[in-house]
CSV table of C-alpha atoms in Angstrom, one decimal:
chain,number,residue,atom,x,y,z
L,18,MET,CA,0.0,0.0,0.0
L,19,ILE,CA,1.3,3.5,-0.9
L,20,LYS,CA,0.5,5.4,2.2
L,21,PHE,CA,-1.2,8.8,2.0
L,22,LEU,CA,1.3,10.2,4.5
L,23,ASP,CA,4.1,8.1,6.1
L,24,LEU,CA,4.9,10.1,9.3
L,25,GLN,CA,7.2,7.4,10.6
L,26,LYS,CA,9.4,7.6,7.5
L,27,ILE,CA,9.3,11.4,7.5
L,28,ASN,CA,10.4,11.7,11.1
L,29,ALA,CA,12.9,8.9,10.8
L,30,GLN,CA,15.0,11.1,8.5
L,31,TYR,CA,15.8,13.3,11.5
L,32,LYS,CA,15.9,10.6,14.2
L,33,ILE,CA,19.5,11.5,15.4
L,34,ASP,CA,18.8,15.2,15.5
L,35,LEU,CA,15.4,14.8,17.1
L,36,THR,CA,16.9,12.4,19.7
L,37,GLU,CA,19.6,14.9,20.5
L,38,ALA,CA,17.0,17.7,20.8
L,39,PHE,CA,14.9,15.5,23.2
L,40,SER,CA,18.0,14.8,25.4
L,41,ARG,CA,18.9,18.4,25.5
L,42,VAL,CA,15.5,19.4,26.8
L,43,LEU,CA,15.3,16.4,29.2
L,44,ASP,CA,18.7,17.3,30.7
L,45,SER,CA,18.0,21.0,30.9
L,46,GLY,CA,15.3,20.5,33.6
L,47,TRP,CA,13.3,23.4,32.0
L,48,TYR,CA,10.3,22.3,30.1
L,49,ILE,CA,8.0,25.4,29.7
L,50,MET,CA,8.9,28.8,28.2
L,51,GLY,CA,12.6,28.5,28.1
L,52,THR,CA,15.5,28.9,25.7
L,53,GLU,CA,14.3,26.3,23.2
L,54,LEU,CA,11.0,28.2,22.7
L,55,LYS,CA,12.8,31.6,22.4
L,56,GLN,CA,15.1,30.2,19.8
L,57,PHE,CA,12.4,28.6,17.7
L,58,GLU,CA,10.3,31.8,17.9
L,59,THR,CA,13.2,33.8,16.7
L,60,ASP,CA,14.0,31.4,13.9
L,61,PHE,CA,10.4,31.0,12.8
L,62,ALA,CA,9.9,34.8,12.8
L,63,ASN,CA,13.0,35.1,10.6
L,64,TYR,CA,11.7,32.4,8.3
L,65,CYS,CA,8.4,34.1,7.8
L,66,GLY,CA,9.9,37.6,7.6
L,67,THR,CA,8.0,38.9,10.6
L,68,LYS,CA,9.0,40.8,13.7
L,69,HIS,CA,7.3,38.4,16.0
L,70,ALA,CA,6.5,34.6,16.2
L,71,ILE,CA,4.7,33.5,19.3
L,72,GLY,CA,4.4,29.8,20.2
L,73,VAL,CA,1.0,28.5,21.3
L,74,ALA,CA,-0.5,25.1,22.0
L,75,ASN,CA,-2.1,24.5,18.6
L,76,GLY,CA,-3.4,26.1,15.4
L,77,LEU,CA,-6.9,26.7,16.6
L,78,ASP,CA,-5.7,28.5,19.7
L,79,ALA,CA,-3.5,30.7,17.5
L,80,LEU,CA,-6.6,32.0,15.6
L,81,ILE,CA,-8.7,32.2,18.8
L,82,LEU,CA,-6.0,34.2,20.6
L,83,ILE,CA,-5.5,36.7,17.7
L,84,ILE,CA,-9.2,37.6,17.7
L,85,ARG,CA,-9.3,37.6,21.5
L,86,ALA,CA,-6.3,40.1,21.6
L,87,TYR,CA,-8.1,42.4,19.1
L,88,LYS,CA,-11.1,42.4,21.5
L,89,GLU,CA,-8.9,43.2,24.5
L,90,LEU,CA,-7.3,46.0,22.5
L,91,GLY,CA,-10.6,47.5,21.6
L,92,PHE,CA,-10.6,46.7,17.8
L,93,MET,CA,-13.4,44.2,18.0
L,94,GLN,CA,-16.3,43.4,20.3
L,95,ASP,CA,-19.0,40.7,20.7
L,96,GLY,CA,-21.3,40.6,17.7
L,97,ASP,CA,-18.8,41.9,15.2
L,98,GLU,CA,-18.4,40.0,11.9
L,99,ILE,CA,-15.4,38.4,10.3
L,100,LEU,CA,-15.5,37.2,6.7
L,101,VAL,CA,-14.2,33.7,6.3
L,102,PRO,CA,-14.3,31.2,3.4
L,103,SER,CA,-17.2,28.8,3.2
L,104,ASN,CA,-14.8,26.2,2.0
L,105,THR,CA,-12.4,25.5,4.8
L,106,TYR,CA,-11.6,23.3,7.8
L,107,ILE,CA,-14.0,24.0,10.6
L,108,ALA,CA,-11.2,25.5,12.8
L,109,SER,CA,-11.1,28.7,10.8
L,110,ILE,CA,-14.8,29.3,11.7
L,111,LEU,CA,-14.6,28.0,15.3
L,112,ALA,CA,-12.0,30.6,16.2
L,113,ILE,CA,-14.5,33.3,15.3
L,114,SER,CA,-17.6,31.9,17.1
L,115,ALA,CA,-15.4,31.0,20.1
L,116,ASN,CA,-14.9,34.8,20.6
L,117,ASN,CA,-18.6,35.6,20.3
L,118,LEU,CA,-18.1,37.1,16.9
L,119,VAL,CA,-20.1,36.2,13.8
L,120,PRO,CA,-18.5,34.2,11.0
L,121,VAL,CA,-19.8,35.5,7.6
L,122,LEU,CA,-19.2,32.8,4.9
L,123,VAL,CA,-17.8,33.8,1.5
L,124,GLU,CA,-17.6,31.4,-1.4
L,125,PRO,CA,-14.2,30.3,-2.9
L,126,SER,CA,-12.9,30.1,-6.4
L,127,LEU,CA,-13.5,26.7,-7.9
L,128,ASP,CA,-10.1,26.9,-9.6
L,129,THR,CA,-7.9,27.5,-6.5
L,130,PHE,CA,-10.3,26.4,-3.7
L,131,ASN,CA,-9.4,29.7,-1.9
L,132,LEU,CA,-11.4,32.7,-1.0
L,133,ASP,CA,-12.6,34.6,-4.1
L,134,PRO,CA,-11.7,38.3,-3.7
L,135,LEU,CA,-14.5,39.3,-6.2
L,136,LEU,CA,-17.1,38.1,-3.7
L,137,ILE,CA,-15.8,39.8,-0.6
L,138,GLU,CA,-17.1,43.3,-0.8
L,139,ALA,CA,-20.7,42.2,-1.2
L,140,LYS,CA,-20.5,40.6,2.3
L,141,ILE,CA,-19.1,43.7,4.1
L,142,THR,CA,-21.4,45.4,6.5
L,143,PRO,CA,-20.9,48.1,9.2
L,144,LYS,CA,-20.2,45.2,11.6
L,145,THR,CA,-17.4,43.7,9.6
L,146,LYS,CA,-14.1,44.0,11.3
L,147,ALA,CA,-11.8,41.5,9.6
L,148,ILE,CA,-11.2,39.2,6.7
L,149,LEU,CA,-9.8,35.7,7.6
L,150,PRO,CA,-8.3,34.2,4.4
L,151,VAL,CA,-7.3,30.5,4.5
L,152,HIS,CA,-4.4,29.4,2.4
L,153,LEU,CA,-6.1,26.1,1.8
L,154,TYR,CA,-4.1,23.0,0.9
L,155,GLY,CA,-0.9,25.1,0.9
L,156,GLN,CA,-1.6,27.7,-1.7
L,157,LEU,CA,-1.5,31.4,-0.9
L,158,CYS,CA,-4.7,33.3,-1.4
L,159,GLU,CA,-4.8,36.4,-3.6
L,160,MET,CA,-3.4,38.5,-0.8
L,161,GLY,CA,-2.7,41.6,-2.8
L,162,ALA,CA,-6.4,41.9,-3.8
L,163,ILE,CA,-7.6,40.9,-0.3
L,164,ASN,CA,-5.3,43.5,1.4
L,165,ALA,CA,-6.5,46.2,-0.9
L,166,ILE,CA,-10.1,45.5,0.0
L,167,ALA,CA,-9.2,45.4,3.7
L,168,LYS,CA,-7.4,48.8,3.5
L,169,LYS,CA,-10.3,50.3,1.6
L,170,HIS,CA,-12.8,49.3,4.4
L,171,ASN,CA,-10.4,49.6,7.4
L,172,LEU,CA,-10.5,45.9,8.2
L,173,LYS,CA,-7.9,43.6,9.8
L,174,VAL,CA,-6.5,40.7,7.9
L,175,ILE,CA,-6.0,37.5,9.8
L,176,GLU,CA,-4.2,34.7,7.8
L,177,ASP,CA,-5.0,31.1,8.5
L,178,CYS,CA,-1.6,29.6,7.6
L,179,ALA,CA,-2.2,26.2,9.1
L,180,GLN,CA,-1.4,24.4,5.7
L,181,ALA,CA,0.9,27.0,4.1
L,182,HIS,CA,4.3,27.1,5.9
L,183,GLY,CA,6.8,28.6,3.5
L,184,ALA,CA,4.4,29.5,0.7
L,185,ALA,CA,5.6,32.8,-0.9
L,186,LEU,CA,4.7,35.4,-3.4
L,187,GLU,CA,6.7,38.5,-4.3
L,188,ASN,CA,9.4,37.4,-1.8
L,189,ARG,CA,6.8,37.5,1.0
L,190,ARG,CA,5.9,34.4,2.9
L,191,ALA,CA,2.6,33.2,4.3
L,192,GLY,CA,2.2,34.8,7.8
L,193,ASN,CA,3.6,38.1,6.6
L,194,TRP,CA,0.7,39.3,4.5
L,195,GLY,CA,-1.9,40.1,7.1
L,196,ASP,CA,-2.0,42.0,10.4
L,197,ALA,CA,-1.5,38.6,12.1
L,198,ALA,CA,-1.5,34.9,11.2
L,199,GLY,CA,-2.1,31.6,12.8
L,200,PHE,CA,0.0,28.5,12.1
L,201,SER,CA,-0.6,24.8,13.1
L,202,PHE,CA,2.2,22.4,13.8
L,203,TYR,CA,-0.1,19.3,13.9
L,204,PRO,CA,2.1,16.3,13.1
L,205,GLY,CA,0.8,16.0,9.5
L,206,LYS,CA,1.5,19.6,8.5
L,207,ASN,CA,4.4,20.6,6.3
L,208,LEU,CA,6.2,21.7,9.5
L,209,GLY,CA,4.9,19.1,11.9
L,210,ALA,CA,5.6,18.6,15.6
L,211,LEU,CA,5.5,15.3,17.4
L,212,GLY,CA,2.3,16.4,19.1
L,213,ASP,CA,0.2,19.5,19.0
L,214,GLY,CA,1.6,22.9,18.5
L,215,GLY,CA,1.0,26.3,16.9
L,216,ALA,CA,2.3,29.8,16.4
L,217,ILE,CA,1.2,33.3,15.7
L,218,THR,CA,3.1,35.7,13.5
L,219,THR,CA,2.7,39.5,13.4
L,220,ASN,CA,4.6,42.8,12.9
L,221,ASP,CA,2.3,44.6,15.4
L,222,ASP,CA,4.2,45.1,18.7
L,223,GLN,CA,1.1,46.0,20.7
L,224,LEU,CA,-0.7,42.9,19.5
L,225,ALA,CA,2.3,40.7,20.3
L,226,THR,CA,2.6,42.0,23.8
L,227,CYS,CA,-1.1,41.4,24.4
L,228,LEU,CA,-0.9,37.9,23.0
L,229,ARG,CA,2.1,36.9,25.1
L,230,ALA,CA,0.0,37.7,28.2
L,231,LEU,CA,-3.2,36.1,27.0
L,232,LEU,CA,-1.6,32.7,26.3
L,233,ASN,CA,0.0,32.7,29.7
L,234,TYR,CA,-3.0,33.1,32.0
L,235,GLY,CA,-3.3,36.8,31.1
L,236,SER,CA,0.1,37.5,32.8
L,237,HIS,CA,3.2,39.4,31.7
L,238,VAL,CA,4.7,39.1,35.2
L,239,LYS,CA,4.2,36.0,37.3
L,240,TYR,CA,1.2,36.4,39.6
L,241,GLN,CA,0.1,39.7,38.0
L,242,ASN,CA,-2.8,39.2,35.6
L,243,LEU,CA,-3.8,41.9,33.1
L,244,TYR,CA,-6.4,39.7,31.4
L,245,LYS,CA,-8.6,36.7,32.0
L,246,GLY,CA,-6.2,34.6,29.9
L,247,VAL,CA,-5.7,31.0,29.1
L,248,ASN,CA,-3.0,28.4,29.2
L,249,SER,CA,-1.8,27.9,25.6
L,250,ARG,CA,1.9,27.5,25.4
L,251,LEU,CA,4.2,25.7,23.0
L,252,ASP,CA,6.3,23.6,25.3
L,253,GLU,CA,10.1,23.4,25.2
L,254,LEU,CA,10.2,19.9,23.8
L,255,GLN,CA,8.0,20.6,20.8
L,256,ALA,CA,9.9,23.8,20.1
L,257,ALA,CA,13.2,21.9,20.1
L,258,LEU,CA,11.8,19.3,17.7
L,259,LEU,CA,10.3,21.9,15.4
L,260,SER,CA,13.7,23.7,15.3
L,261,VAL,CA,15.2,20.5,13.9
L,262,LYS,CA,12.6,20.2,11.2
L,263,LEU,CA,12.4,23.9,10.3
L,264,ASN,CA,16.0,23.6,9.0
L,265,ASN,CA,14.9,21.2,6.4
L,266,LEU,CA,11.4,22.6,5.5
L,267,ASP,CA,12.4,24.3,2.3
L,268,VAL,CA,14.2,21.1,1.1
L,269,GLU,CA,11.1,19.0,1.8
L,270,THR,CA,8.9,21.6,0.1
L,271,ASP,CA,11.0,21.5,-3.1
L,272,VAL,CA,10.7,17.7,-3.2
L,273,LYS,CA,6.9,18.0,-2.8
L,274,ARG,CA,6.8,20.6,-5.6
L,275,ASN,CA,8.6,18.3,-7.9
L,276,ILE,CA,6.1,15.5,-7.2
L,277,ALA,CA,3.2,17.9,-7.6
L,278,ASN,CA,4.6,19.0,-10.9
L,279,ARG,CA,4.8,15.4,-12.1
L,280,TYR,CA,1.2,14.8,-11.1
L,281,SER,CA,0.1,18.0,-12.8
L,282,THR,CA,1.8,17.2,-16.1
L,283,GLU,CA,1.6,13.4,-16.2
L,284,ILE,CA,-1.9,12.7,-15.0
L,285,VAL,CA,-3.8,13.0,-18.2
L,286,ASN,CA,-7.1,11.2,-17.4
L,287,LYS,CA,-9.9,13.6,-18.4
L,288,LYS,CA,-12.1,12.3,-15.5
L,289,ILE,CA,-9.7,14.0,-13.1
L,290,VAL,CA,-9.8,17.8,-12.5
L,291,LEU,CA,-6.3,18.9,-11.5
L,292,PRO,CA,-5.7,21.8,-9.1
L,293,LYS,CA,-4.9,25.2,-10.6
L,294,VAL,CA,-1.6,26.7,-9.5
L,295,VAL,CA,-1.3,30.5,-9.6
L,296,ASN,CA,2.4,30.6,-8.9
L,297,ASP,CA,4.8,27.7,-8.2
L,298,LEU,CA,6.4,29.3,-5.1
L,299,ALA,CA,3.0,30.3,-3.7
L,300,HIS,CA,2.0,26.6,-3.3
L,301,VAL,CA,3.7,24.3,-0.8
L,302,TRP,CA,1.5,21.3,-1.5
L,303,HIS,CA,0.3,20.4,2.0
L,304,LEU,CA,-2.2,18.5,0.0
L,305,PHE,CA,-2.6,17.6,-3.7
L,306,VAL,CA,-6.4,17.7,-4.1
L,307,VAL,CA,-8.2,16.7,-7.3
L,308,ARG,CA,-11.9,16.7,-8.2
L,309,VAL,CA,-13.7,13.6,-9.5
L,310,SER,CA,-17.4,13.4,-10.2
L,311,ASP,CA,-17.7,9.7,-9.1
L,312,ARG,CA,-15.5,10.1,-6.1
L,313,GLU,CA,-16.6,7.0,-4.2
L,314,ASP,CA,-15.9,4.7,-7.1
L,315,PHE,CA,-12.6,6.4,-7.8
L,316,GLN,CA,-11.5,6.1,-4.2
L,317,SER,CA,-12.4,2.4,-4.1
L,318,TYR,CA,-10.5,1.8,-7.3
L,319,LEU,CA,-7.4,3.5,-5.8
L,320,THR,CA,-7.7,1.5,-2.6
L,321,GLU,CA,-8.0,-1.8,-4.6
L,322,ASN,CA,-4.8,-0.8,-6.4
L,323,GLY,CA,-2.9,-0.1,-3.2
L,324,ILE,CA,-3.1,3.7,-3.1
L,325,GLN,CA,-4.3,5.3,0.1
L,326,THR,CA,-6.3,8.5,-0.2
L,327,VAL,CA,-8.1,10.9,2.1
L,328,ILE,CA,-11.1,13.3,1.6
L,329,HIS,CA,-10.4,16.9,2.8
L,330,TYR,CA,-13.2,17.6,3.7
L,331,PRO,CA,-16.4,15.6,3.2
L,332,ILE,CA,-18.9,18.0,4.8
L,333,PRO,CA,-18.8,21.8,4.3
L,334,PRO,CA,-19.0,23.9,7.5
L,335,HIS,CA,-22.5,25.2,6.8
L,336,ARG,CA,-23.8,21.6,6.8
L,337,GLN,CA,-22.3,20.7,10.1
L,338,GLU,CA,-24.5,20.0,13.1
L,339,ALA,CA,-22.4,22.4,15.1
L,340,TYR,CA,-23.7,25.2,12.9
L,341,LYS,CA,-27.2,24.0,12.4
L,342,GLU,CA,-28.4,27.5,12.0
L,343,TRP,CA,-26.7,27.5,8.6
L,344,ASN,CA,-27.9,24.1,7.4
L,345,GLU,CA,-30.5,25.5,5.1
L,346,MET,CA,-28.1,28.0,3.5
L,347,SER,CA,-26.8,27.4,0.0
L,348,PHE,CA,-23.1,27.7,-1.0
L,349,PRO,CA,-23.1,25.8,-4.3
L,350,ILE,CA,-19.4,26.2,-5.1
L,351,SER,CA,-18.3,24.9,-1.6
L,352,GLU,CA,-20.9,22.1,-1.8
L,353,LEU,CA,-19.5,21.0,-5.2
L,354,ILE,CA,-15.9,21.1,-3.8
L,355,HIS,CA,-16.8,19.0,-0.8
L,356,GLU,CA,-18.7,16.5,-2.9
L,357,THR,CA,-15.9,15.9,-5.4
L,358,VAL,CA,-12.5,16.5,-3.8
L,359,ILE,CA,-10.0,13.7,-3.0
L,360,SER,CA,-6.4,14.1,-1.8
L,361,LEU,CA,-3.7,12.0,-3.4
L,362,PRO,CA,-0.5,10.7,-1.6
L,363,LEU,CA,2.2,13.4,-1.6
L,364,SER,CA,5.1,13.7,0.7
L,365,ALA,CA,8.8,14.3,0.6
L,366,VAL,CA,9.6,10.6,1.4
L,367,MET,CA,7.7,9.1,-1.6
L,368,THR,CA,9.9,7.1,-3.9
L,369,VAL,CA,10.0,7.6,-7.7
L,370,ALA,CA,8.4,4.2,-8.1
L,371,GLU,CA,5.5,5.2,-5.8
L,372,VAL,CA,4.9,8.4,-7.7
L,373,ASN,CA,5.1,6.5,-11.0
L,374,GLU,CA,2.5,4.0,-9.7
L,375,VAL,CA,0.1,6.7,-8.6
L,376,ILE,CA,0.2,8.3,-12.0
L,377,ARG,CA,-0.1,5.0,-13.9
L,378,VAL,CA,-3.1,3.8,-11.8
L,379,ILE,CA,-4.9,7.1,-12.1
L,380,ASN,CA,-4.4,7.3,-15.9
L,381,GLU,CA,-5.9,3.8,-16.2
L,382,TYR,CA,-9.0,4.7,-14.3
């Protein structure tokens, strides 16, 4: 079976360095908010090109805390609206409703799966305070157009970079396009921890100061609490392990780009709708997602031929029970995407033979 994502093989490449990092943390006796976290935050900020990178417990917390900080600083309040793609993983939307703000769903482009800038302005109301673009599957949104709209209407831009570590356009990486950005280091991400983890990037000093307190019980100084904060800290061990993998992120991304390029040029079966790439460097291929009208039959065929696939995501947010107030709403582009997408195996540890086999089997479907 060609695995969809072989995490054991991915992490085995770095076993010696990961083991050394683990021993360093173990021997230090300091496991929370120490030198490993500071070093990783510095390195990740430099990688993204931002002034600040702030480690948090996971990607959802990253987005929740950004919005929470804007509330504490007076930029947002309960009942305000944030525009968010109707085609996204549920976390992008949960972060808004968790702060008692209102998610306003905007349809994506069928070509890129990302937020369609042409549909944004029609959704803006006096209550709109931010746009939350999601760089879905690893491809940067049209951030120039989105930022222009945000500037025109005095809105914040909060990037969801959970799948887009290292994606770049005009020499500007994901996480450095908006006012703030949330990253996930879930193990399966392009930059994955060996557990949960996340980070926030921003160039806003005031926001960064507020965030550092919020994630640590609302405290800048021990036992002095400015806010009713939470405990959402990236621990020393995950920071140390992520530092090891950050050094190799661009190398792995280049390998994934090469495989994606082979898929894009060598899969010629007309039943398969391939993803549209706006710019090679703007896509880091967290996922290689195609559309197929008879998805269930196609997935069964691939499984029978020893190729593991995953569906990201089978149910659109507005059809989820958690948001039953939206269940009768219609978002036809998102619905079509969620009914037809399927993710093919793609990772930096795939062999040439495995890539050849995926292409061959798909072309024979």
